[in-house]
Each structure stands twice: as structure tokens, then as C-alpha cells.
Amino acid sequence: MKALVIYDSIFGNTEKIAQAIGSALGAPGDVQVLRVGDVKPEQLTGLDLLIVGSPTRAFRPTATISQFLGGIPAGGLSGVRVAGFDTRILPEDTGSPILRFMMKLFGWAAKPIADKLVRKGGLLAIPPEGFAVKGSEGPLAEGELERATEWARKIAAAG
Ligand SMILES: Cc1cc2nc3c(=O)[nH]c(=O)nc-3n(C[C@H](O)[C@H](O)[C@H](O)COP(=O)(O)O)c2cc1C
């Protein structure tokens, strides 16, 4: 299985989740984990699995991740299994009722990422998933690296 995990990360939390996912998917020869700015177009060819993750910022993926997804040619992911994840703050961890309401209304980054990957021809390998941080700069909530490992193992097992 040739797999690529692409992520963006400002404070390092999404990077940790991406690395945990990459390690759980298989041997380093088969799986690459790359920051979105380091991906070259030719690295998207011949893939069996593409996973994309972003911090949630204003209910969406980062601009860099959105630009990357927008740049994938139409049908460019035909036959590729795909999945999206994000890091996020849980509604119950925000002090603001208005923000809590907006989070529930507008959502997080993982679903728009997965939707975009599917629109480019990908086959959804697993529903989008979010991993919690305790504040804007982190740290990751307890148990989230383990949950990311489990999520990735499910993807590998289904392949
Ligand atoms: C400007 C800004 C906007 C954010 N917007 C959201 C948001 O809409 N929903 C949410 O759950 N978390 C939001 N967060 C928290 C981020 O999700 C958190 O910083 C991110 O998960 C950390 O990942 P990173 O360490 O990889 O950058 C925001 C943080 C910042 C700084």
C-alpha cells in the first residue's frame, strides 16, 4: 500500500496526529507524512491512500490546505482511498455560549476536507474525524494520539 498523509499545523498539534496516523498505517517505505507546503504534484500519483488533516480555523481548514485541495485536478483522485481529519476545540471546552453555538452550526475542518477529496474522485475510506486540543495552542487532549492510531488502523484494516 502506498499512502500519503498531508497536514498543516501552526502550533504542532495536527503534526503530532499526522505522525501518529502515519506510524500506524504501515512501514515508512510505504507511508509518507508531509507538511502541505512540501508536497510536489508528482507525489500524488500512484497512491492507494491519501489522508489530509488540518487545524480547524474559523470552522474551516487552513487556507493552505484549501488551496492544496483546490489545486488537485478534477478526477485526480480516481481510485484512491481518501480520508480527512482535523484538530479542534470541543464545544464544551469553550467558555463562550455564542462560540459553542457557532461551532455546532458551522462545524469543523474534517468534513469539508473529506468532501473535497471525494469531489476530486476519491473513495471515502472512513468518516471524517476530529481530534481535540485543550486550547488554541494545545496540548492535545488526553488519549487523542491513541485514538488517531486506532483511526488509522481501521483505515489500514479496511484496505
Ligand atoms: C485564529 C484561530 C481560529 C480558530 N478557529 C477554531 C474553530 O473555528 N473551531 C475550533 O474547533 N477550533 C478553532 N481554533 C483552535 C484550533 O483548532 C487549534 O489552534 C488547532 O487545533 C491547533 O492545531 P495546530 O497545533 O496543528 O496548529 C482556532 C484557533 C485559532 C488560532
CSV table of N, CA and C and ligand atoms in Angstrom, one decimal:
chain,number,residue,atom,x,y,z
A,1,MET,N,0.8,-1.2,0.0
A,1,MET,CA,0.0,0.0,0.0
A,1,MET,C,0.9,1.3,0.0
A,2,LYS,N,0.6,2.1,-1.0
A,2,LYS,CA,1.4,3.4,-1.0
A,2,LYS,C,0.4,4.5,-0.4
A,3,ALA,N,0.8,5.0,0.7
A,3,ALA,CA,0.0,6.0,1.4
A,3,ALA,C,0.7,7.3,1.6
A,4,LEU,N,-0.1,8.4,1.6
A,4,LEU,CA,0.5,9.7,1.9
A,4,LEU,C,-0.4,10.4,2.9
A,5,VAL,N,0.2,11.0,3.9
A,5,VAL,CA,-0.6,11.8,4.9
A,5,VAL,C,0.0,13.2,4.8
A,6,ILE,N,-1.0,14.1,4.5
A,6,ILE,CA,-0.6,15.5,4.3
A,6,ILE,C,-1.3,16.3,5.3
A,7,TYR,N,-0.5,17.3,6.0
A,7,TYR,CA,-1.1,18.0,7.1
A,7,TYR,C,-0.6,19.5,7.0
A,8,ASP,N,-1.4,20.3,7.7
A,8,ASP,CA,-0.9,21.7,8.0
A,8,ASP,C,-0.9,21.7,9.5
A,9,SER,N,-0.1,22.6,10.1
A,9,SER,CA,-0.1,22.7,11.5
A,9,SER,C,0.6,24.0,11.9
A,10,ILE,N,0.0,24.8,12.7
A,10,ILE,CA,0.6,26.1,13.2
A,10,ILE,C,1.3,25.9,14.5
A,11,PHE,N,0.7,25.2,15.4
A,11,PHE,CA,1.3,25.0,16.8
A,11,PHE,C,1.8,23.6,17.0
A,12,GLY,N,1.7,22.7,16.0
A,12,GLY,CA,2.4,21.4,16.2
A,12,GLY,C,1.4,20.3,16.6
A,13,ASN,N,0.2,20.6,16.9
A,13,ASN,CA,-0.7,19.5,17.4
A,13,ASN,C,-1.2,18.6,16.2
A,14,THR,N,-1.5,19.2,15.1
A,14,THR,CA,-2.0,18.4,14.0
A,14,THR,C,-0.8,17.6,13.4
A,15,GLU,N,0.3,18.2,13.5
A,15,GLU,CA,1.5,17.4,13.0
A,15,GLU,C,1.7,16.1,13.9
A,16,LYS,N,1.5,16.2,15.2
A,16,LYS,CA,1.6,15.0,16.0
A,16,LYS,C,0.6,14.0,15.7
A,17,ILE,N,-0.6,14.4,15.4
A,17,ILE,CA,-1.7,13.5,15.0
A,17,ILE,C,-1.3,12.8,13.7
A,18,ALA,N,-0.8,13.7,12.7
A,18,ALA,CA,-0.5,13.1,11.4
A,18,ALA,C,0.6,12.1,11.5
A,19,GLN,N,1.6,12.4,12.4
A,19,GLN,CA,2.7,11.4,12.5
A,19,GLN,C,2.2,10.1,13.2
A,20,ALA,N,1.3,10.2,14.1
A,20,ALA,CA,0.8,9.0,14.8
A,20,ALA,C,0.0,8.2,13.7
A,21,ILE,N,-0.8,8.9,12.9
A,21,ILE,CA,-1.5,8.2,11.8
A,21,ILE,C,-0.6,7.5,10.8
A,22,GLY,N,0.5,8.2,10.4
A,22,GLY,CA,1.5,7.7,9.5
A,22,GLY,C,2.1,6.4,10.1
A,23,SER,N,2.5,6.5,11.4
A,23,SER,CA,3.2,5.3,12.0
A,23,SER,C,2.2,4.1,12.1
A,24,ALA,N,1.0,4.4,12.3
A,24,ALA,CA,0.0,3.3,12.5
A,24,ALA,C,-0.4,2.6,11.1
A,25,LEU,N,-0.2,3.4,10.0
A,25,LEU,CA,-0.6,2.9,8.7
A,25,LEU,C,0.3,1.8,8.2
A,26,GLY,N,1.6,1.9,8.5
A,26,GLY,CA,2.5,0.9,7.9
A,26,GLY,C,3.9,1.3,7.9
A,27,ALA,N,4.8,0.6,7.2
A,27,ALA,CA,6.2,0.8,7.2
A,27,ALA,C,6.5,2.2,6.5
A,28,PRO,N,7.6,2.8,7.0
A,28,PRO,CA,8.0,4.1,6.4
A,28,PRO,C,8.2,4.1,4.9
A,29,GLY,N,8.6,3.0,4.3
A,29,GLY,CA,8.8,2.9,2.9
A,29,GLY,C,7.5,3.0,2.1
A,30,ASP,N,6.4,2.6,2.7
A,30,ASP,CA,5.1,2.7,2.1
A,30,ASP,C,4.3,3.9,2.4
A,31,VAL,N,4.6,4.5,3.5
A,31,VAL,CA,3.8,5.7,4.0
A,31,VAL,C,4.7,6.9,4.2
A,32,GLN,N,4.2,8.0,3.6
A,32,GLN,CA,5.0,9.3,3.8
A,32,GLN,C,4.0,10.2,4.5
A,33,VAL,N,4.6,11.0,5.4
A,33,VAL,CA,3.9,12.1,6.1
A,33,VAL,C,4.5,13.4,5.8
A,34,LEU,N,3.8,14.3,5.1
A,34,LEU,CA,4.4,15.5,4.6
A,34,LEU,C,3.6,16.7,5.0
A,35,ARG,N,4.3,17.8,5.3
A,35,ARG,CA,3.6,19.1,5.5
A,35,ARG,C,3.1,19.6,4.2
A,36,VAL,N,2.0,20.2,4.1
A,36,VAL,CA,1.3,20.5,2.9
A,36,VAL,C,2.2,21.4,1.9
A,37,GLY,N,3.0,22.3,2.5
A,37,GLY,CA,3.9,23.1,1.7
A,37,GLY,C,5.1,22.3,1.0
A,38,ASP,N,5.3,21.1,1.5
A,38,ASP,CA,6.4,20.3,0.9
A,38,ASP,C,6.0,19.3,-0.1
A,39,VAL,N,4.7,19.3,-0.4
A,39,VAL,CA,4.1,18.2,-1.3
A,39,VAL,C,4.4,18.7,-2.8
A,40,LYS,N,4.9,17.8,-3.6
A,40,LYS,CA,5.1,18.1,-5.0
A,40,LYS,C,4.0,17.3,-5.8
A,41,PRO,N,3.5,17.9,-6.9
A,41,PRO,CA,2.3,17.3,-7.6
A,41,PRO,C,2.6,15.9,-7.9
A,42,GLU,N,3.8,15.5,-8.3
A,42,GLU,CA,4.0,14.1,-8.7
A,42,GLU,C,3.9,13.1,-7.6
A,43,GLN,N,3.9,13.6,-6.3
A,43,GLN,CA,3.8,12.7,-5.2
A,43,GLN,C,2.3,12.3,-5.0
A,44,LEU,N,1.4,12.9,-5.8
A,44,LEU,CA,0.0,12.5,-5.7
A,44,LEU,C,-0.3,11.4,-6.7
A,45,THR,N,0.6,11.0,-7.5
A,45,THR,CA,0.4,9.9,-8.5
A,45,THR,C,0.7,8.5,-7.9
A,46,GLY,N,-0.1,7.5,-8.3
A,46,GLY,CA,0.2,6.2,-7.9
A,46,GLY,C,-0.1,5.9,-6.4
A,47,LEU,N,-0.9,6.7,-5.8
A,47,LEU,CA,-1.3,6.5,-4.4
A,47,LEU,C,-2.4,5.5,-4.3
A,48,ASP,N,-2.4,4.7,-3.2
A,48,ASP,CA,-3.6,3.9,-2.8
A,48,ASP,C,-4.4,4.6,-1.8
A,49,LEU,N,-3.8,5.4,-1.0
A,49,LEU,CA,-4.5,6.1,0.1
A,49,LEU,C,-3.9,7.5,0.3
A,50,LEU,N,-4.8,8.5,0.4
A,50,LEU,CA,-4.4,9.9,0.7
A,50,LEU,C,-5.2,10.4,1.9
A,51,ILE,N,-4.5,10.8,3.0
A,51,ILE,CA,-5.2,11.3,4.2
A,51,ILE,C,-4.7,12.8,4.3
A,52,VAL,N,-5.7,13.7,4.5
A,52,VAL,CA,-5.4,15.1,4.7
A,52,VAL,C,-5.9,15.6,6.0
A,53,GLY,N,-5.1,16.3,6.7
A,53,GLY,CA,-5.5,16.9,8.0
A,53,GLY,C,-5.1,18.3,8.2
A,54,SER,N,-6.0,19.1,8.9
A,54,SER,CA,-5.8,20.5,9.2
A,54,SER,C,-6.2,20.9,10.6
A,55,PRO,N,-5.6,21.9,11.1
A,55,PRO,CA,-6.2,22.6,12.3
A,55,PRO,C,-7.5,23.2,11.8
A,56,THR,N,-8.6,23.2,12.7
A,56,THR,CA,-9.8,24.0,12.3
A,56,THR,C,-9.5,25.4,12.7
A,57,ARG,N,-9.7,26.3,11.7
A,57,ARG,CA,-9.6,27.7,11.9
A,57,ARG,C,-10.9,28.4,11.3
A,58,ALA,N,-11.6,29.1,12.2
A,58,ALA,CA,-12.8,29.7,11.8
A,58,ALA,C,-13.7,28.7,11.0
A,59,PHE,N,-13.8,27.5,11.7
A,59,PHE,CA,-14.8,26.4,11.3
A,59,PHE,C,-14.3,25.7,10.0
A,60,ARG,N,-13.2,26.0,9.4
A,60,ARG,CA,-12.7,25.5,8.1
A,60,ARG,C,-11.3,25.0,8.2
A,61,PRO,N,-10.8,24.3,7.2
A,61,PRO,CA,-9.4,24.0,7.1
A,61,PRO,C,-8.6,25.3,6.9
A,62,THR,N,-7.3,25.3,7.1
A,62,THR,CA,-6.5,26.5,6.8
A,62,THR,C,-6.5,26.8,5.3
A,63,ALA,N,-6.2,28.1,5.0
A,63,ALA,CA,-6.1,28.5,3.6
A,63,ALA,C,-5.2,27.6,2.8
A,64,THR,N,-4.0,27.2,3.4
A,64,THR,CA,-3.0,26.5,2.7
A,64,THR,C,-3.6,25.1,2.3
A,65,ILE,N,-4.3,24.5,3.2
A,65,ILE,CA,-4.9,23.2,2.9
A,65,ILE,C,-6.0,23.3,1.9
A,66,SER,N,-6.8,24.4,2.0
A,66,SER,CA,-7.9,24.6,1.0
A,66,SER,C,-7.3,24.8,-0.4
A,67,GLN,N,-6.2,25.6,-0.4
A,67,GLN,CA,-5.6,25.9,-1.8
A,67,GLN,C,-5.0,24.6,-2.3
A,68,PHE,N,-4.4,23.8,-1.5
A,68,PHE,CA,-3.9,22.5,-1.9
A,68,PHE,C,-5.0,21.6,-2.5
A,69,LEU,N,-6.1,21.5,-1.8
A,69,LEU,CA,-7.2,20.7,-2.2
A,69,LEU,C,-7.8,21.2,-3.5
A,70,GLY,N,-7.9,22.5,-3.6
A,70,GLY,CA,-8.5,23.1,-4.8
A,70,GLY,C,-7.6,22.9,-6.0
A,71,GLY,N,-6.3,22.7,-5.8
A,71,GLY,CA,-5.3,22.5,-6.9
A,71,GLY,C,-5.3,21.1,-7.4
A,72,ILE,N,-5.9,20.2,-6.8
A,72,ILE,CA,-5.9,18.8,-7.3
A,72,ILE,C,-6.8,18.8,-8.5
A,73,PRO,N,-6.3,18.2,-9.6
A,73,PRO,CA,-7.1,18.3,-10.9
A,73,PRO,C,-8.4,17.4,-10.7
A,74,ALA,N,-9.5,17.8,-11.4
A,74,ALA,CA,-10.7,17.1,-11.4
A,74,ALA,C,-10.5,15.6,-11.8
A,75,GLY,N,-11.0,14.7,-11.0
A,75,GLY,CA,-10.8,13.3,-11.2
A,75,GLY,C,-9.4,12.8,-10.8
A,76,GLY,N,-8.6,13.7,-10.3
A,76,GLY,CA,-7.2,13.4,-9.9
A,76,GLY,C,-7.0,12.3,-8.9
A,77,LEU,N,-8.1,12.0,-8.1
A,77,LEU,CA,-8.0,11.0,-7.1
A,77,LEU,C,-8.9,9.8,-7.4
A,78,SER,N,-9.1,9.6,-8.7
A,78,SER,CA,-9.9,8.4,-9.1
A,78,SER,C,-9.2,7.1,-8.6
A,79,GLY,N,-10.0,6.3,-7.9
A,79,GLY,CA,-9.5,5.0,-7.4
A,79,GLY,C,-8.6,5.1,-6.2
A,80,VAL,N,-8.4,6.3,-5.6
A,80,VAL,CA,-7.6,6.5,-4.4
A,80,VAL,C,-8.5,6.5,-3.2
A,81,ARG,N,-8.2,5.7,-2.2
A,81,ARG,CA,-9.0,5.8,-0.9
A,81,ARG,C,-8.5,7.1,-0.2
A,82,VAL,N,-9.5,7.8,0.3
A,82,VAL,CA,-9.2,9.1,1.0
A,82,VAL,C,-9.8,9.2,2.3
A,83,ALA,N,-9.3,10.1,3.2
A,83,ALA,CA,-9.9,10.4,4.5
A,83,ALA,C,-9.4,11.8,4.9
A,84,GLY,N,-10.2,12.4,5.7
A,84,GLY,CA,-9.9,13.7,6.2
A,84,GLY,C,-10.0,13.8,7.8
A,85,PHE,N,-9.1,14.5,8.4
A,85,PHE,CA,-9.2,14.7,9.8
A,85,PHE,C,-8.8,16.2,10.2
A,86,ASP,N,-9.2,16.5,11.4
A,86,ASP,CA,-8.8,17.9,11.9
A,86,ASP,C,-8.4,17.8,13.3
A,87,THR,N,-7.8,18.9,13.8
A,87,THR,CA,-7.8,19.1,15.3
A,87,THR,C,-8.7,20.3,15.5
A,88,ARG,N,-9.3,20.3,16.7
A,88,ARG,CA,-10.4,21.2,17.0
A,88,ARG,C,-10.5,21.4,18.6
A,89,ILE,N,-11.2,22.4,18.9
A,89,ILE,CA,-11.6,22.6,20.3
A,89,ILE,C,-13.1,22.1,20.5
A,90,LEU,N,-13.3,21.3,21.5
A,90,LEU,CA,-14.6,20.8,21.7
A,90,LEU,C,-15.5,21.9,22.2
A,91,PRO,N,-16.8,21.9,21.8
A,91,PRO,CA,-17.7,23.0,22.2
A,91,PRO,C,-17.8,23.1,23.7
A,92,GLU,N,-17.7,22.0,24.4
A,92,GLU,CA,-17.8,22.0,25.9
A,92,GLU,C,-16.6,22.7,26.5
A,93,ASP,N,-15.5,22.8,25.7
A,93,ASP,CA,-14.3,23.4,26.3
A,93,ASP,C,-14.1,24.9,26.0
A,94,THR,N,-15.1,25.5,25.3
A,94,THR,CA,-15.1,26.9,25.1
A,94,THR,C,-15.9,27.6,26.2
A,95,GLY,N,-15.5,28.7,26.7
A,95,GLY,CA,-16.2,29.4,27.7
A,95,GLY,C,-17.4,30.2,27.1
A,96,SER,N,-17.5,30.4,25.8
A,96,SER,CA,-18.4,31.3,25.2
A,96,SER,C,-19.6,30.5,24.6
A,97,PRO,N,-20.8,30.8,25.1
A,97,PRO,CA,-22.0,30.1,24.6
A,97,PRO,C,-22.2,30.4,23.1
A,98,ILE,N,-21.9,31.7,22.7
A,98,ILE,CA,-22.1,32.0,21.2
A,98,ILE,C,-21.1,31.2,20.4
A,99,LEU,N,-19.9,31.1,20.8
A,99,LEU,CA,-18.9,30.3,20.0
A,99,LEU,C,-19.3,28.8,20.0
A,100,ARG,N,-19.9,28.3,21.1
A,100,ARG,CA,-20.3,26.9,21.2
A,100,ARG,C,-21.4,26.7,20.2
A,101,PHE,N,-22.3,27.7,20.1
A,101,PHE,CA,-23.5,27.6,19.1
A,101,PHE,C,-22.9,27.6,17.7
A,102,MET,N,-22.0,28.5,17.4
A,102,MET,CA,-21.4,28.6,16.1
A,102,MET,C,-20.7,27.4,15.7
A,103,MET,N,-19.9,26.8,16.6
A,103,MET,CA,-19.2,25.5,16.3
A,103,MET,C,-20.2,24.4,15.9
A,104,LYS,N,-21.3,24.3,16.6
A,104,LYS,CA,-22.2,23.3,16.3
A,104,LYS,C,-22.9,23.6,14.9
A,105,LEU,N,-23.1,24.9,14.6
A,105,LEU,CA,-23.7,25.3,13.4
A,105,LEU,C,-22.8,25.1,12.2
A,106,PHE,N,-21.6,25.6,12.3
A,106,PHE,CA,-20.7,25.7,11.1
A,106,PHE,C,-19.7,24.5,11.1
A,107,GLY,N,-19.5,23.8,12.2
A,107,GLY,CA,-18.7,22.6,12.1
A,107,GLY,C,-17.2,22.8,12.2
A,108,TRP,N,-16.5,21.8,11.7
A,108,TRP,CA,-15.0,21.8,11.8
A,108,TRP,C,-14.4,21.4,10.5
A,109,ALA,N,-13.1,21.3,10.4
A,109,ALA,CA,-12.4,21.2,9.1
A,109,ALA,C,-12.5,19.8,8.4
A,110,ALA,N,-12.7,18.7,9.2
A,110,ALA,CA,-12.5,17.4,8.7
A,110,ALA,C,-13.5,17.1,7.6
A,111,LYS,N,-14.8,17.5,7.8
A,111,LYS,CA,-15.8,17.1,6.8
A,111,LYS,C,-15.6,17.8,5.5
A,112,PRO,N,-15.4,19.2,5.5
A,112,PRO,CA,-15.1,19.8,4.2
A,112,PRO,C,-13.9,19.2,3.5
A,113,ILE,N,-12.9,18.8,4.2
A,113,ILE,CA,-11.7,18.2,3.6
A,113,ILE,C,-12.1,16.9,2.9
A,114,ALA,N,-12.8,16.0,3.7
A,114,ALA,CA,-13.2,14.7,3.1
A,114,ALA,C,-14.1,14.9,1.9
A,115,ASP,N,-15.1,15.9,2.0
A,115,ASP,CA,-16.0,16.2,0.9
A,115,ASP,C,-15.2,16.6,-0.4
A,116,LYS,N,-14.2,17.4,-0.2
A,116,LYS,CA,-13.4,17.9,-1.3
A,116,LYS,C,-12.6,16.7,-2.0
A,117,LEU,N,-12.1,15.9,-1.1
A,117,LEU,CA,-11.3,14.7,-1.6
A,117,LEU,C,-12.2,13.8,-2.4
A,118,VAL,N,-13.4,13.7,-2.0
A,118,VAL,CA,-14.4,12.8,-2.7
A,118,VAL,C,-14.8,13.5,-4.0
A,119,ARG,N,-15.0,14.8,-4.0
A,119,ARG,CA,-15.3,15.5,-5.2
A,119,ARG,C,-14.2,15.4,-6.3
A,120,LYS,N,-13.0,15.2,-5.8
A,120,LYS,CA,-11.8,15.0,-6.8
A,120,LYS,C,-11.7,13.6,-7.2
A,121,GLY,N,-12.7,12.7,-6.9
A,121,GLY,CA,-12.7,11.4,-7.4
A,121,GLY,C,-12.3,10.3,-6.3
A,122,GLY,N,-11.9,10.7,-5.1
A,122,GLY,CA,-11.5,9.8,-4.1
A,122,GLY,C,-12.7,8.9,-3.6
A,123,LEU,N,-12.3,7.8,-3.0
A,123,LEU,CA,-13.3,6.9,-2.4
A,123,LEU,C,-13.1,7.0,-0.9
A,124,LEU,N,-14.2,7.4,-0.2
A,124,LEU,CA,-14.1,7.7,1.3
A,124,LEU,C,-13.8,6.4,2.0
A,125,ALA,N,-12.6,6.4,2.7
A,125,ALA,CA,-12.2,5.1,3.4
A,125,ALA,C,-12.8,5.0,4.8
A,126,ILE,N,-13.1,6.2,5.4
A,126,ILE,CA,-13.6,6.2,6.8
A,126,ILE,C,-14.2,7.6,7.0
A,127,PRO,N,-15.3,7.7,7.8
A,127,PRO,CA,-15.8,9.0,8.0
A,127,PRO,C,-14.8,10.0,8.6
A,128,PRO,N,-15.0,11.3,8.3
A,128,PRO,CA,-14.0,12.3,8.8
A,128,PRO,C,-14.0,12.3,10.4
A,129,GLU,N,-12.8,12.6,10.9
A,129,GLU,CA,-12.6,12.5,12.4
A,129,GLU,C,-11.9,13.8,12.9
A,130,GLY,N,-12.3,14.2,14.1
A,130,GLY,CA,-11.6,15.3,14.7
A,130,GLY,C,-10.9,14.9,16.0
A,131,PHE,N,-9.8,15.5,16.3
A,131,PHE,CA,-9.0,15.2,17.5
A,131,PHE,C,-8.9,16.5,18.3
A,132,ALA,N,-9.2,16.4,19.6
A,132,ALA,CA,-9.4,17.6,20.4
A,132,ALA,C,-8.0,18.1,21.0
A,133,VAL,N,-8.0,19.4,21.0
A,133,VAL,CA,-6.9,20.2,21.7
A,133,VAL,C,-7.6,20.9,22.9
A,134,LYS,N,-6.8,21.2,23.9
A,134,LYS,CA,-7.4,21.8,25.1
A,134,LYS,C,-7.5,23.3,25.0
A,135,GLY,N,-6.7,23.9,24.1
A,135,GLY,CA,-6.7,25.3,23.9
A,135,GLY,C,-6.2,25.6,22.5
A,136,SER,N,-6.2,26.8,22.0
A,136,SER,CA,-5.7,27.1,20.7
A,136,SER,C,-4.3,26.6,20.4
A,137,GLU,N,-3.4,26.7,21.3
A,137,GLU,CA,-2.1,26.2,21.1
A,137,GLU,C,-1.8,24.8,21.5
A,138,GLY,N,-2.9,24.1,22.0
A,138,GLY,CA,-2.7,22.8,22.5
A,138,GLY,C,-2.7,22.8,24.1
A,139,PRO,N,-2.3,21.7,24.7
A,139,PRO,CA,-1.9,20.5,24.1
A,139,PRO,C,-3.1,19.7,23.6
A,140,LEU,N,-2.7,18.5,22.9
A,140,LEU,CA,-3.8,17.6,22.6
A,140,LEU,C,-4.4,17.1,23.8
A,141,ALA,N,-5.7,16.8,23.7
A,141,ALA,CA,-6.4,16.2,24.9
A,141,ALA,C,-5.9,14.8,25.1
A,142,GLU,N,-6.0,14.4,26.4
A,142,GLU,CA,-5.5,13.1,26.7
A,142,GLU,C,-6.1,12.0,25.9
A,143,GLY,N,-5.3,11.1,25.4
A,143,GLY,CA,-5.8,9.9,24.7
A,143,GLY,C,-6.0,10.1,23.2
A,144,GLU,N,-5.8,11.4,22.7
A,144,GLU,CA,-6.1,11.6,21.3
A,144,GLU,C,-5.0,11.0,20.3
A,145,LEU,N,-3.8,10.9,20.8
A,145,LEU,CA,-2.8,10.2,19.9
A,145,LEU,C,-3.2,8.8,19.7
A,146,GLU,N,-3.6,8.2,20.8
A,146,GLU,CA,-4.0,6.8,20.8
A,146,GLU,C,-5.3,6.6,19.9
A,147,ARG,N,-6.2,7.6,20.0
A,147,ARG,CA,-7.4,7.5,19.1
A,147,ARG,C,-7.0,7.6,17.7
A,148,ALA,N,-6.0,8.5,17.4
A,148,ALA,CA,-5.6,8.7,16.0
A,148,ALA,C,-5.0,7.4,15.5
A,149,THR,N,-4.2,6.7,16.3
A,149,THR,CA,-3.6,5.4,16.0
A,149,THR,C,-4.7,4.4,15.6
A,150,GLU,N,-5.8,4.4,16.5
A,150,GLU,CA,-6.9,3.4,16.2
A,150,GLU,C,-7.6,3.8,14.9
A,151,TRP,N,-7.8,5.1,14.7
A,151,TRP,CA,-8.5,5.5,13.4
A,151,TRP,C,-7.7,5.0,12.2
A,152,ALA,N,-6.4,5.2,12.3
A,152,ALA,CA,-5.5,4.8,11.2
A,152,ALA,C,-5.5,3.3,11.0
A,153,ARG,N,-5.6,2.6,12.1
A,153,ARG,CA,-5.6,1.1,12.0
A,153,ARG,C,-6.8,0.6,11.3
A,154,LYS,N,-7.9,1.3,11.6
A,154,LYS,CA,-9.2,0.9,10.9
A,154,LYS,C,-9.1,1.1,9.4
A,155,ILE,N,-8.5,2.3,9.0
A,155,ILE,CA,-8.3,2.5,7.6
A,155,ILE,C,-7.5,1.5,7.0
A,156,ALA,N,-6.4,1.1,7.6
A,156,ALA,CA,-5.5,0.1,7.1
A,156,ALA,C,-6.2,-1.3,7.0
A,157,ALA,N,-7.0,-1.6,8.0
A,157,ALA,CA,-7.6,-2.9,8.0
A,157,ALA,C,-8.7,-3.0,6.9
A,158,ALA,N,-9.3,-1.9,6.6
A,158,ALA,CA,-10.4,-1.9,5.6
A,158,ALA,C,-9.8,-1.9,4.2
A,159,GLY,N,-8.5,-1.6,4.0
A,159,GLY,CA,-7.9,-1.6,2.7
A,159,GLY,C,-7.7,-2.8,2.1
B,1,LIG,C1,-7.5,32.0,14.6
B,1,LIG,C2,-7.9,30.7,15.2
B,1,LIG,C3,-9.2,30.2,14.8
B,1,LIG,C4,-9.6,29.0,15.3
B,1,LIG,N1,-10.9,28.6,15.0
B,1,LIG,C5,-11.3,27.4,15.5
B,1,LIG,C6,-12.7,26.9,15.2
B,1,LIG,O1,-13.4,27.5,14.4
B,1,LIG,N2,-13.1,25.8,15.7
B,1,LIG,C7,-12.3,25.0,16.5
B,1,LIG,O2,-12.7,24.0,17.0
B,1,LIG,N3,-11.0,25.4,16.9
B,1,LIG,C8,-10.5,26.6,16.4
B,1,LIG,N4,-9.3,27.1,16.7
B,1,LIG,C9,-8.4,26.2,17.5
B,1,LIG,C10,-7.5,25.4,16.5
B,1,LIG,O3,-8.3,24.3,16.0
B,1,LIG,C11,-6.2,24.9,17.2
B,1,LIG,O4,-5.4,26.1,17.3
B,1,LIG,C12,-5.6,23.8,16.4
B,1,LIG,O5,-6.3,22.6,16.6
B,1,LIG,C13,-4.2,23.6,16.8
B,1,LIG,O6,-3.6,22.8,15.8
B,1,LIG,P1,-2.0,23.1,15.4
B,1,LIG,O7,-1.2,23.0,16.7
B,1,LIG,O8,-1.7,22.0,14.5
B,1,LIG,O9,-1.9,24.4,14.8
B,1,LIG,C14,-8.8,28.3,16.2
B,1,LIG,C15,-7.6,28.8,16.6
B,1,LIG,C16,-7.1,30.0,16.1
B,1,LIG,C17,-5.7,30.5,16.5
